[in-house]
Short mmCIF file of C-alpha atoms in Angstrom, two decimals:
data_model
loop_
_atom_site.label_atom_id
_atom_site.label_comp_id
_atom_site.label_asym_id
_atom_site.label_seq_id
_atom_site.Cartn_x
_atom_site.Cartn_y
_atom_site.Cartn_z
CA UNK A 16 16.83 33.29 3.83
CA UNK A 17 18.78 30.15 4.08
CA UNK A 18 22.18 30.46 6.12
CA UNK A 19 25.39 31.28 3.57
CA UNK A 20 22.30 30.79 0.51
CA UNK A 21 22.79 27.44 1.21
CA UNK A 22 19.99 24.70 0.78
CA UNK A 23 18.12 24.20 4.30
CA UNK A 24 18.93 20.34 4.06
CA UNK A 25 22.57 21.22 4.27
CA UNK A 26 22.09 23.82 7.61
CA UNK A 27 21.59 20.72 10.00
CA UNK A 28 25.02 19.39 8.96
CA UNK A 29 27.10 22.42 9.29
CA UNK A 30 25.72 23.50 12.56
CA UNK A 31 27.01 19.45 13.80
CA UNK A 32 30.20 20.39 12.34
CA UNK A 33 30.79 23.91 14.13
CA UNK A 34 29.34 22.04 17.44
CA UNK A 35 32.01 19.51 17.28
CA UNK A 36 34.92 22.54 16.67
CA UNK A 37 33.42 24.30 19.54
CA UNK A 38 33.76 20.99 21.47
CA UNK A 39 37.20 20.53 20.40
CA UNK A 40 38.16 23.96 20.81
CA UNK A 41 36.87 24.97 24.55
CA UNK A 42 35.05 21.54 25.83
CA UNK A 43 32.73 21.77 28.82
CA UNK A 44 32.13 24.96 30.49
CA UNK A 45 34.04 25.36 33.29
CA UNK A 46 31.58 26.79 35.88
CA UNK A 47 27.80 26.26 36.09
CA UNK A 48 27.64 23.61 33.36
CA UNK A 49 23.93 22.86 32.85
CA UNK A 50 23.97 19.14 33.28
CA UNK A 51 24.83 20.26 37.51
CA UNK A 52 21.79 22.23 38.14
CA UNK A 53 19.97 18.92 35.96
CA UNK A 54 21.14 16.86 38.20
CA UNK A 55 20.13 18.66 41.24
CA UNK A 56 16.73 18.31 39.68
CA UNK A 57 16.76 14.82 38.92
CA UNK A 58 17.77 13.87 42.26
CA UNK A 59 15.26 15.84 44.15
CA UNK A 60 12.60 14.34 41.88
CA UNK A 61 13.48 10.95 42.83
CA UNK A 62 13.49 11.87 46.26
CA UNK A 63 10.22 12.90 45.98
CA UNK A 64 8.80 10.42 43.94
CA UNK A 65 10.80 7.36 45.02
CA UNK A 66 10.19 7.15 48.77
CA UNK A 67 11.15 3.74 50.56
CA UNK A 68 8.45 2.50 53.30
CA UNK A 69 9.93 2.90 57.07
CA UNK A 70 10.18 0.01 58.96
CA UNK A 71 11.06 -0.74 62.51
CA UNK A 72 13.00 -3.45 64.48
CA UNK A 73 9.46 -5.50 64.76
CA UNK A 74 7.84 -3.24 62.46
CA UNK A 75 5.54 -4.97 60.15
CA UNK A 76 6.80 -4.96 55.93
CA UNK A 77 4.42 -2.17 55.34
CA UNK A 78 6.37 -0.33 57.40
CA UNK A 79 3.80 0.64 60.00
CA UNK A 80 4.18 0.14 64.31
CA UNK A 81 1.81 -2.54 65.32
CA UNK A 82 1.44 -2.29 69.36
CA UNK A 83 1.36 -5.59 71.02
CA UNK A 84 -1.76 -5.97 72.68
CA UNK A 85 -2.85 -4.21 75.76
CA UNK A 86 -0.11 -1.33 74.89
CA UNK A 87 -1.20 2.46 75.32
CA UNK A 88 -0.92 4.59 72.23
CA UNK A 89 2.02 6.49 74.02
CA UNK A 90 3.71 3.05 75.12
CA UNK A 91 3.55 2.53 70.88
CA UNK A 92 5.11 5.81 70.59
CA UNK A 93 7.68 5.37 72.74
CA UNK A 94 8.61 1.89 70.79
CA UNK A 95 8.56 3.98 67.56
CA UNK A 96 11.15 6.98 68.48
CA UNK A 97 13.11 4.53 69.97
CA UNK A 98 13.65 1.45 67.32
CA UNK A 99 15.64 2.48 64.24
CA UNK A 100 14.19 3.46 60.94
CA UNK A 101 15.27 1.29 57.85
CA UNK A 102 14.21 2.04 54.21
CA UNK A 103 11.91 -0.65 52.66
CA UNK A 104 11.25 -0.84 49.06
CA UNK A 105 9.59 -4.50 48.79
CA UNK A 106 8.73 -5.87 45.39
CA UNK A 107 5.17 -5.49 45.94
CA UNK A 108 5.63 -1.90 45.19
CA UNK A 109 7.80 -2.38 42.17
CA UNK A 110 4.34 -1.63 39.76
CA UNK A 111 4.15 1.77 41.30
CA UNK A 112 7.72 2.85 41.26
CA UNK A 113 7.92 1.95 37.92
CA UNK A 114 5.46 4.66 37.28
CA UNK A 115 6.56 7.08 39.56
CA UNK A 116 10.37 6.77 37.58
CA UNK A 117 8.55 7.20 34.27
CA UNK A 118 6.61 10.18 35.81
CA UNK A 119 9.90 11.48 37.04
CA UNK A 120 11.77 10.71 33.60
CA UNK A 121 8.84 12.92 31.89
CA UNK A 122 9.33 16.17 34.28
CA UNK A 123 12.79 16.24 34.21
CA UNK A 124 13.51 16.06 30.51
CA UNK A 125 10.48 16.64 28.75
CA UNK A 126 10.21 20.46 30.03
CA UNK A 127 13.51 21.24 28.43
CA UNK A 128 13.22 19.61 25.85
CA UNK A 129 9.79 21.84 24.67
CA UNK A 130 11.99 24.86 25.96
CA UNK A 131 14.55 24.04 23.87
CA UNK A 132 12.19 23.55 20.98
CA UNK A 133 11.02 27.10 21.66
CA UNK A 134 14.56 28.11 21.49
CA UNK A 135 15.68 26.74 17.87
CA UNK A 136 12.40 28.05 16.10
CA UNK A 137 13.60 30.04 13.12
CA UNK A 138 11.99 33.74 14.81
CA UNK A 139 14.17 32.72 18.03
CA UNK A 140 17.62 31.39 17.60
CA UNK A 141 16.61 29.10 15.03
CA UNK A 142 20.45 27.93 14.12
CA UNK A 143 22.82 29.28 16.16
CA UNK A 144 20.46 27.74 19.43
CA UNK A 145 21.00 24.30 17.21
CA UNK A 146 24.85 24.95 17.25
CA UNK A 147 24.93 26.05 21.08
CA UNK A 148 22.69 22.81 22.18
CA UNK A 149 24.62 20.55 20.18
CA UNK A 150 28.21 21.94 22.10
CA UNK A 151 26.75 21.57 25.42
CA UNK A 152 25.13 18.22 24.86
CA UNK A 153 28.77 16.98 23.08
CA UNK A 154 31.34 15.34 25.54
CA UNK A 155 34.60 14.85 23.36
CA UNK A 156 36.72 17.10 24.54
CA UNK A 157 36.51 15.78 27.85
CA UNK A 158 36.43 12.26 26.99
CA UNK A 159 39.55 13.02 25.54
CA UNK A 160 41.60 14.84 28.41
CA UNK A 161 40.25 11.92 30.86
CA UNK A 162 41.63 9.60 28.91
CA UNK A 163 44.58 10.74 27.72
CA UNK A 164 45.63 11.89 31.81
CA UNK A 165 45.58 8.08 32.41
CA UNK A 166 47.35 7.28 29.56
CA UNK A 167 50.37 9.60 30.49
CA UNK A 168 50.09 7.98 34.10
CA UNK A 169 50.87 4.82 32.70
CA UNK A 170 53.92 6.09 30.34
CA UNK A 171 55.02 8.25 33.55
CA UNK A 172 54.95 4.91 35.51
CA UNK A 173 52.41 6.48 38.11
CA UNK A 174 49.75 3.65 39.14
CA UNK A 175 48.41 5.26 41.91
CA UNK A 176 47.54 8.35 39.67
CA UNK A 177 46.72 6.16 36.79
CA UNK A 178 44.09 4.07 38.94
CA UNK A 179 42.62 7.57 40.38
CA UNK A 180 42.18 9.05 36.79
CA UNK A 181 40.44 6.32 35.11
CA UNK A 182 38.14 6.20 38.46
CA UNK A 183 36.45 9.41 36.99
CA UNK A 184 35.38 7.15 33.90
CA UNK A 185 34.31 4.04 34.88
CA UNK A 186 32.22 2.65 38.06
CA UNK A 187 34.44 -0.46 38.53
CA UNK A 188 36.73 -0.58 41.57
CA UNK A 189 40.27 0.82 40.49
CA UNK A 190 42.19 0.77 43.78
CA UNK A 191 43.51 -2.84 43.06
CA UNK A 192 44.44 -2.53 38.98
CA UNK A 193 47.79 -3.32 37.59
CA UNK A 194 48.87 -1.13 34.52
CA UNK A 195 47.03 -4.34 32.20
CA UNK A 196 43.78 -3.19 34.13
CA UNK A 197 44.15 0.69 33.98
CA UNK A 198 44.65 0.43 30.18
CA UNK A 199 41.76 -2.15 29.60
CA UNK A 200 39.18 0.30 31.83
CA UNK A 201 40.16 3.04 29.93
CA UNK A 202 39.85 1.93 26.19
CA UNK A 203 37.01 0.19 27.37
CA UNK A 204 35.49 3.44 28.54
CA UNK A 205 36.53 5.74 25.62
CA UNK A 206 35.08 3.11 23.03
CA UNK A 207 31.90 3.43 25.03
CA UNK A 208 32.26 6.72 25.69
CA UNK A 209 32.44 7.76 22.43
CA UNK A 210 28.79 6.29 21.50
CA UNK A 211 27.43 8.02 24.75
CA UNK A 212 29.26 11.30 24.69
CA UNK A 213 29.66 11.92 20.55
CA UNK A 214 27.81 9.68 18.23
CA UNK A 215 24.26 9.14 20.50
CA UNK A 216 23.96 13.24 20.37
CA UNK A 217 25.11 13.81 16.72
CA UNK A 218 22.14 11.13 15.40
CA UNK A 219 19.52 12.29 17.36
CA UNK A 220 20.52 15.90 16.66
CA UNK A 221 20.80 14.68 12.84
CA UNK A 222 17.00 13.68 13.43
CA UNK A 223 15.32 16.21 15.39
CA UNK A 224 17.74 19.20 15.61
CA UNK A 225 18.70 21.18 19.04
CA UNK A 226 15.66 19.32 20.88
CA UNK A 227 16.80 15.87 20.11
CA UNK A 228 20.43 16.60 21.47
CA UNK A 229 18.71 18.05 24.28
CA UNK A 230 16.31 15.23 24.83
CA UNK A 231 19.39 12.05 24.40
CA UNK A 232 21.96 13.99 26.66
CA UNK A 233 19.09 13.94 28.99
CA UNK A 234 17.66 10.52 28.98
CA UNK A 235 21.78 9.64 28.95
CA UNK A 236 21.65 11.50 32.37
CA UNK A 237 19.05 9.92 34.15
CA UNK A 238 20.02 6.18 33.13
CA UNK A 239 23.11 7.09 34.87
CA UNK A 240 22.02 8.93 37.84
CA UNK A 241 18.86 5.93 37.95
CA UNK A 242 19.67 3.35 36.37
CA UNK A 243 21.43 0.62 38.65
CA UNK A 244 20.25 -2.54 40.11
CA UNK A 245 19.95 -1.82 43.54
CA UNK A 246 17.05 -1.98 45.78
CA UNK A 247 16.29 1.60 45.74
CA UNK A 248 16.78 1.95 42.07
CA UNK A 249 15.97 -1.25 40.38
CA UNK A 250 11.94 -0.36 39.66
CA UNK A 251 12.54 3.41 39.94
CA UNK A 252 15.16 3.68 37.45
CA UNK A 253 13.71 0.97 35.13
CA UNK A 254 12.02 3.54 32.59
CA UNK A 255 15.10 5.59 32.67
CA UNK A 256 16.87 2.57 31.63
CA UNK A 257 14.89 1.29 28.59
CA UNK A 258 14.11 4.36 27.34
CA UNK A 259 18.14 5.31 27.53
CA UNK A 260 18.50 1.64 25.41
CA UNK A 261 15.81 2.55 23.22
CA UNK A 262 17.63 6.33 22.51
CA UNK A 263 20.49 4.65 21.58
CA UNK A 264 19.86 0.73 20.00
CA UNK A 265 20.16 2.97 16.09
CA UNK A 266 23.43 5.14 17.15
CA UNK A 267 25.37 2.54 18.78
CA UNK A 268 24.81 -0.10 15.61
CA UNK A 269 25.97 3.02 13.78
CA UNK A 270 28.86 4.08 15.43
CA UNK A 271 29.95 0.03 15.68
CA UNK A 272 30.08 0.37 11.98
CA UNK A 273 31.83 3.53 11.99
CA UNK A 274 34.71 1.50 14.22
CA UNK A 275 34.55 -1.33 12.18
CA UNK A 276 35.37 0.54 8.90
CA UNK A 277 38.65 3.01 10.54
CA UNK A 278 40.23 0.10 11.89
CA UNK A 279 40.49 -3.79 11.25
CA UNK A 280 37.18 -4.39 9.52
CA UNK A 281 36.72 -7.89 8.81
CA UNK A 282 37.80 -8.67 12.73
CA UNK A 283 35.64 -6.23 14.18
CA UNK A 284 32.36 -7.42 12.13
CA UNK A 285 33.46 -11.03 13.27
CA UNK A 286 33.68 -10.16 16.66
CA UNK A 287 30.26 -7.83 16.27
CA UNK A 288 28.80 -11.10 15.35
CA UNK A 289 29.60 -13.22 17.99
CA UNK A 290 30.56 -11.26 21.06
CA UNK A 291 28.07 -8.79 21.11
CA UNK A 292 24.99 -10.97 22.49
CA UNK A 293 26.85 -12.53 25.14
CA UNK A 294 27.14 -8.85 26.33
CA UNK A 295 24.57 -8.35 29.02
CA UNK A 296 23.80 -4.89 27.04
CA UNK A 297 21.94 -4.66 24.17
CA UNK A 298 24.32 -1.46 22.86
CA UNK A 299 27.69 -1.50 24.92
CA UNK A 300 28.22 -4.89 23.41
CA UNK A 301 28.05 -4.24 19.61
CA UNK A 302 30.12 -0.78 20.18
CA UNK A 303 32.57 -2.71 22.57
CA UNK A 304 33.45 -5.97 20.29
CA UNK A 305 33.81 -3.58 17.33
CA UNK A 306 35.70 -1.35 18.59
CA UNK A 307 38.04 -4.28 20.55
CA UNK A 308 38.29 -6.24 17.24
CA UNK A 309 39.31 -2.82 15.13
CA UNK A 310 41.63 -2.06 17.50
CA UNK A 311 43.11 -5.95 17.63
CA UNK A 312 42.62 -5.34 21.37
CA UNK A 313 41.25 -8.27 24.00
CA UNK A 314 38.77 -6.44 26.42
CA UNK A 315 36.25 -7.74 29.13
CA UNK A 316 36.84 -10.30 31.60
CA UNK A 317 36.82 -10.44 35.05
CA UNK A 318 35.95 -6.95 37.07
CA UNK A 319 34.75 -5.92 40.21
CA UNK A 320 31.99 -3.58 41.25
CA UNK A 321 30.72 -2.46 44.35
CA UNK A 322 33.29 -5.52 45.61
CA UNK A 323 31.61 -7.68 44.04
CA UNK A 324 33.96 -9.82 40.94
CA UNK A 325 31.88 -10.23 37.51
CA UNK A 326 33.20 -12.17 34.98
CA UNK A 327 32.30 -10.52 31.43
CA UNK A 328 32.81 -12.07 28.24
CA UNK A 329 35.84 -11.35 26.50
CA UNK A 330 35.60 -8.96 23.51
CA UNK A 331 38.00 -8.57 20.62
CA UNK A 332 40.61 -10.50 19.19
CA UNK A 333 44.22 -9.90 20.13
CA UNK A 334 46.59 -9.34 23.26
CA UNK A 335 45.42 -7.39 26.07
CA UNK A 336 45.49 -3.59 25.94
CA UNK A 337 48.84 -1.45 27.24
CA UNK A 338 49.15 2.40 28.25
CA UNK A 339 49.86 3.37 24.82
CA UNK A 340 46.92 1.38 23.59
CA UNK A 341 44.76 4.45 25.00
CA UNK A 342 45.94 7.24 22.33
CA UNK A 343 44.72 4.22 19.89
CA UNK A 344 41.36 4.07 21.08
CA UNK A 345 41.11 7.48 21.19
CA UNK A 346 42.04 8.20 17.41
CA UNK A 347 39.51 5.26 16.17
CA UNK A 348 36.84 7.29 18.02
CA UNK A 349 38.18 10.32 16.02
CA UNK A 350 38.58 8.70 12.52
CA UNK A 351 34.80 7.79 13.11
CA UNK A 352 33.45 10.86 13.93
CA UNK A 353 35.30 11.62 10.60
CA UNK A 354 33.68 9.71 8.91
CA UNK A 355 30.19 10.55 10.43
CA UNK A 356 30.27 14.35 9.72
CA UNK A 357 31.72 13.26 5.76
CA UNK A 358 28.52 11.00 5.37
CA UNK A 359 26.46 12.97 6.83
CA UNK A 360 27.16 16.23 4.23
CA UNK A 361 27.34 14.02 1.81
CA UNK A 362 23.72 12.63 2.08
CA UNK A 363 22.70 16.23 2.54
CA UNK A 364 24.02 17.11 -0.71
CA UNK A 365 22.69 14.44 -2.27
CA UNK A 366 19.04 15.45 -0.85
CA UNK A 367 19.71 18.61 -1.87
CA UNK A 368 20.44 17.90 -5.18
CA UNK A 369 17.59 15.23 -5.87
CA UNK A 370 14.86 18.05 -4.32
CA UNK A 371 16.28 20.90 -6.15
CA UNK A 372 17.89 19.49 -8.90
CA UNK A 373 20.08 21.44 -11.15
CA UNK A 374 18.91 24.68 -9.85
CA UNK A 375 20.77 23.53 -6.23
CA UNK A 376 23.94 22.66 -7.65
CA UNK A 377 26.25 25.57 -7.42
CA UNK A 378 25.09 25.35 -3.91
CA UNK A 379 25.79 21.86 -3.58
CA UNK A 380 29.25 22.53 -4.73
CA UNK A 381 29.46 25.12 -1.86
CA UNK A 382 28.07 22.35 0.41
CA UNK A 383 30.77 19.68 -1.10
CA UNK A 384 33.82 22.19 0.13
CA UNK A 385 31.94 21.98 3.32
CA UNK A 386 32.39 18.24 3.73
CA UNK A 387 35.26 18.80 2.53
CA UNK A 388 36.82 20.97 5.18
CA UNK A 389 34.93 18.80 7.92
CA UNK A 390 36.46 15.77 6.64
CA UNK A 391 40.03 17.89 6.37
CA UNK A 392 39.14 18.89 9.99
CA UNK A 393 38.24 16.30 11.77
CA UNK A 394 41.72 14.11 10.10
CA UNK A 395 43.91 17.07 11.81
CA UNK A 396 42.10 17.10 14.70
CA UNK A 397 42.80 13.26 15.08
CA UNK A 398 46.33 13.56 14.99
CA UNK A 399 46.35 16.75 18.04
CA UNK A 400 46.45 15.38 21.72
CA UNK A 401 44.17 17.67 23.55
CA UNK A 402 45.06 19.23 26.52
CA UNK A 403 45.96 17.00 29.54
CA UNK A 404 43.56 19.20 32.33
CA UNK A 405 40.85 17.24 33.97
CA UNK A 406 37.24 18.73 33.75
CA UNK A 407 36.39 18.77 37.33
CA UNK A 408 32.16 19.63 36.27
CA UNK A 409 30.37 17.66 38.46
CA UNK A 410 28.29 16.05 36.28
CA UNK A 411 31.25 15.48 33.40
CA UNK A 412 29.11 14.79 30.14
CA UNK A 413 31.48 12.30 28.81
CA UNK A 414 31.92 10.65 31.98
CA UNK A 415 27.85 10.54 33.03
CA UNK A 416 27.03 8.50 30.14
CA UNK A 417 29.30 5.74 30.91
CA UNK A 418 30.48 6.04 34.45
CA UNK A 419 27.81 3.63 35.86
CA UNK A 420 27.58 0.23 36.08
CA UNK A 421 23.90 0.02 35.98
CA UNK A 422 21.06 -2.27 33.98
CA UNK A 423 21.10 0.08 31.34
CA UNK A 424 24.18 -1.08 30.15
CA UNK A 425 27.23 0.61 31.12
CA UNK A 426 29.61 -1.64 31.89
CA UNK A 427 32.96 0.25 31.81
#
C-alpha cells in the first residue's frame, strides 16, 4: 500500500524532503560517520592497487638494481639496503594505473551501492532506507556551520581564526589571507559546496532512489580523496575524476539555474555565458559564475595551492566579497534548494495526475499541501542561522566534495 495512500510517484519526493529536515535538524553523525570507515577503504585500495616502482640512487627507471660488472650478488645487495628508496610512477605506466583506479573506483563504490539497493527494496526498508541514505549522503547542515564559523570570525575581527576555519573548506593556502580573501574562499566554497554536498545527491536520488545518493556521495568521495594532479595520483585518480564530472555535468547546470533564478538573474545567466568556459572545470565554473553574478559578488583570481600562485579567471560581476557576504551565499544556496524540493513535488503531481487522472486527484491535492509545506519549510529554514559548532567527522561530507584542489574540478 502506498505510503499516507499517496500515489508512488509522489513517495520519492517526500522522502527528499524529510532527508533534508533530518539534515537540518541533527546534520552529520557525530561518531562513526560512514564516509570514515569509506575512506579507510578507499585508501587502502589505492595502496594496493596504485604501487609506485622503487628506484635507487643509480637504480635503473624500472626501478630494479643493476650490478656493475664483475660485482657479486651480495656486493649488489649490499648497494641495494644501502642507497635510498624513491617512489617512481613514470608515464609509461600511466595505461595501467588508469585501470587499476577504475578497478579501484568499481570495488569501493559499486559494493555499496548493490547493498544499498538490497536495502531500499520494498520487502526491506523500501522507504524509510531511501530517507536514511539520502540524510547521510546530504552535507547542508555542515556546510552551513563551516561557513557561518568563518563568517562570525570575520564580524568578531579574528583573522587568525577566520583563516583556520575556512581551511576546513577549501585546499588553497589560508595562512596568508586578508579578511577580502577569507570571505572570497568561503562564498566560493559554499556556492560549490552546495552543488557537491545538496543538489548532486538530491538529483541522483530524484533518479535512482537510496542507491543513486549512495553511488554520487561516493564517486564525490573518491574524486576528492584521488583526484589531484600529482605524480602519484594523476593516472590513478583519472577515472575517479571523470566519472565524478560525468555524476555531476546535469546537477550542476541545474543548480546554476536554481542560483540564477533566487538572486540577480539576468547577471548571473550573463556571467554563466561567458565565465564559465574559461573555468578550467567543466561544473565548478557554471555553478561558480552563477552563483557570483546572483550574488553581484566578484570571485576568482589569483590563489595559491600547494605554494604554488594560480591565477583564475574572475567570476561575477560586482565588488569583491566581505564577511557578511557569507550569510548571503549561504541563503541563495537555501532559496535554491527551495525551489528544488517545490519543483520537484510539483512535477510529481503533475505525473501523478496525467497517469491516474481524475481518480489521483484528491491525492494530488494531499501531495500539493506537501509542496506546500516543503516550500513553507525550506523559506523558514532560510532565514535560521544554524548552529555555530564545527563537525569535526573526519571525512566532513560537505567539506570532501569540495575541499580539493584536484583535476576534477574543485577549485575552492
Amino acid at each position: 500500500m502506498p505510503l499516507f495512500a499517496l500515489p508512488d510517484v509522489l513517495l520519492l519526493p517526500l522522502a527528499g524532503l524529510a532527508a533534508v529536515l533530518l539534515d537540518r535538524l541533527f546534520g552529520e553523525p557525530p561518531r562513526f560517520h560512514p564516509l570514515v570507515g569509506f575512506g579507510k577503504l578507499a585508501d587502502a585500495l589505492a595502496g594496493a592497487l596504485n604501487r609506485p616502482r622503487q628506484n635507487t640512487q643509480g637504480g635503473n627507471a624500472g626501478g630494479t638494481i643493476t650490478a656493475q660488472a664483475g660485482a657479486t650478488p651480495a656486493a649488489a645487495l649490499a648497494v641495494a639496503k644501502a642507497a635510498p628508496l624513491a617512489e617512481s610512477y613514470p608515464p609509461s605506466t600511466d595505461v595501467i594505473r588508469r585501470g587499476a583506479g577504475l578497478l579501484a573506483w568499481a570495488l569501493a563504490v559499486l559494493p555499496w551501492v548493490a547493498l544499498a539497493a538490497w536495502l531500499c527494496a520494498p520487502a526491506r526498508l523500501g522507504w524509510i532506507g531511501d530517507v536514511l541514505l539520502l540524510t547521510l549522503a546530504l552535507g547542508g547542515r555542515s556546510l552551513a556551520e563551516h561557513a557561518v564559523q568563518v563568517g562570525a570570525d570575520l564580524v568578531a575581527g579574528d583573522l587568525a581564526a577566520a583563516r583556520r576555519h575556512v581551511s576546513f573548506l577549501v585546499s588553497r593556502n589560508t595562512a596568508e589571507l586578508d579578511e577580502e580573501g577569507v570571505a572570497r574562499a568561503c562564498v566560493e566554497s559554499t556556492l560549490e559546496n552546495g552543488a557537491d554536498a545538496i543538489f548532486g545527491a538530491l538529483f541522483w536520488f530524484a533518479l535512482l532512489g537510496g542507491p543513486g545518493a549512495v553511488l554520487y556521495r561516493l564517486a564525490n568521495t573518491l574524486d576528492a580523496m584521488w583526484g589531484y594532479r600529482t605524480p602519484r595520483l594523476a593516472a590513478f585518480g583519472w577515472a575517479a575524476a571523470r566519472l565524478d564530472d560525468l555524476l555531476n555535468y546535469v546537477p550542476a547546470r541545474l543548480t546554476a539555474v536554481a542560483y540564477a533564478l533566487c538572486g540577480a538573474t539576468r547577471t548571473a545567466f550573463a556571467c554563466w555565458r561567458s565565465q564559465a568556459p574559461q573555468w578550467d572545470s567543466p561544473n565548478a565554473g557554471p555553478v561558480m559564475a552563477a552563483g557570483a553574478g546572483a550574488l553581484g559578488l566578484s570571485l576568482g583570481g589569483a590563489a595559491t595551492y600547494h605554494g604554488q600562485i594560480e591565477t583564475r579567471p574572475t567570476l561575477g560581476a560586482g565588488r569583491a566579497p566581505r564577511g557578511a557576504d557569507i550569510a548571503s551565499a549561504l541563503r541563495l544556496v537555501r532559496r535554491a534548494l527551495a525551489l528544488w524540493l517545490s519543483l520537484w513535488f510539483v512535477l510529481a503531481l503533475a505525473v501523478a495526475f496525467v497517469a491516474g487522472g481524475p481518480a489521483v486527484a484528491p491525492a494530488a491535492a494531499a501531495g500539493s499541501s506537501s509542496a506546500s509545506l516543503s516550500a513553507s519549510v525550506s523559506s523558514v529554514a532560510s532565514e535560521s542561522a544554524p548552529a555555530a559548532s564545527l563537525s569535526r567527522t573526519a571525512f566532513s561530507v560537505s567539506a570532501i566534495g569540495t575541499a580539493n584542489h584536484n583535476r576534477g574540478g574543485e577549485h575552492a
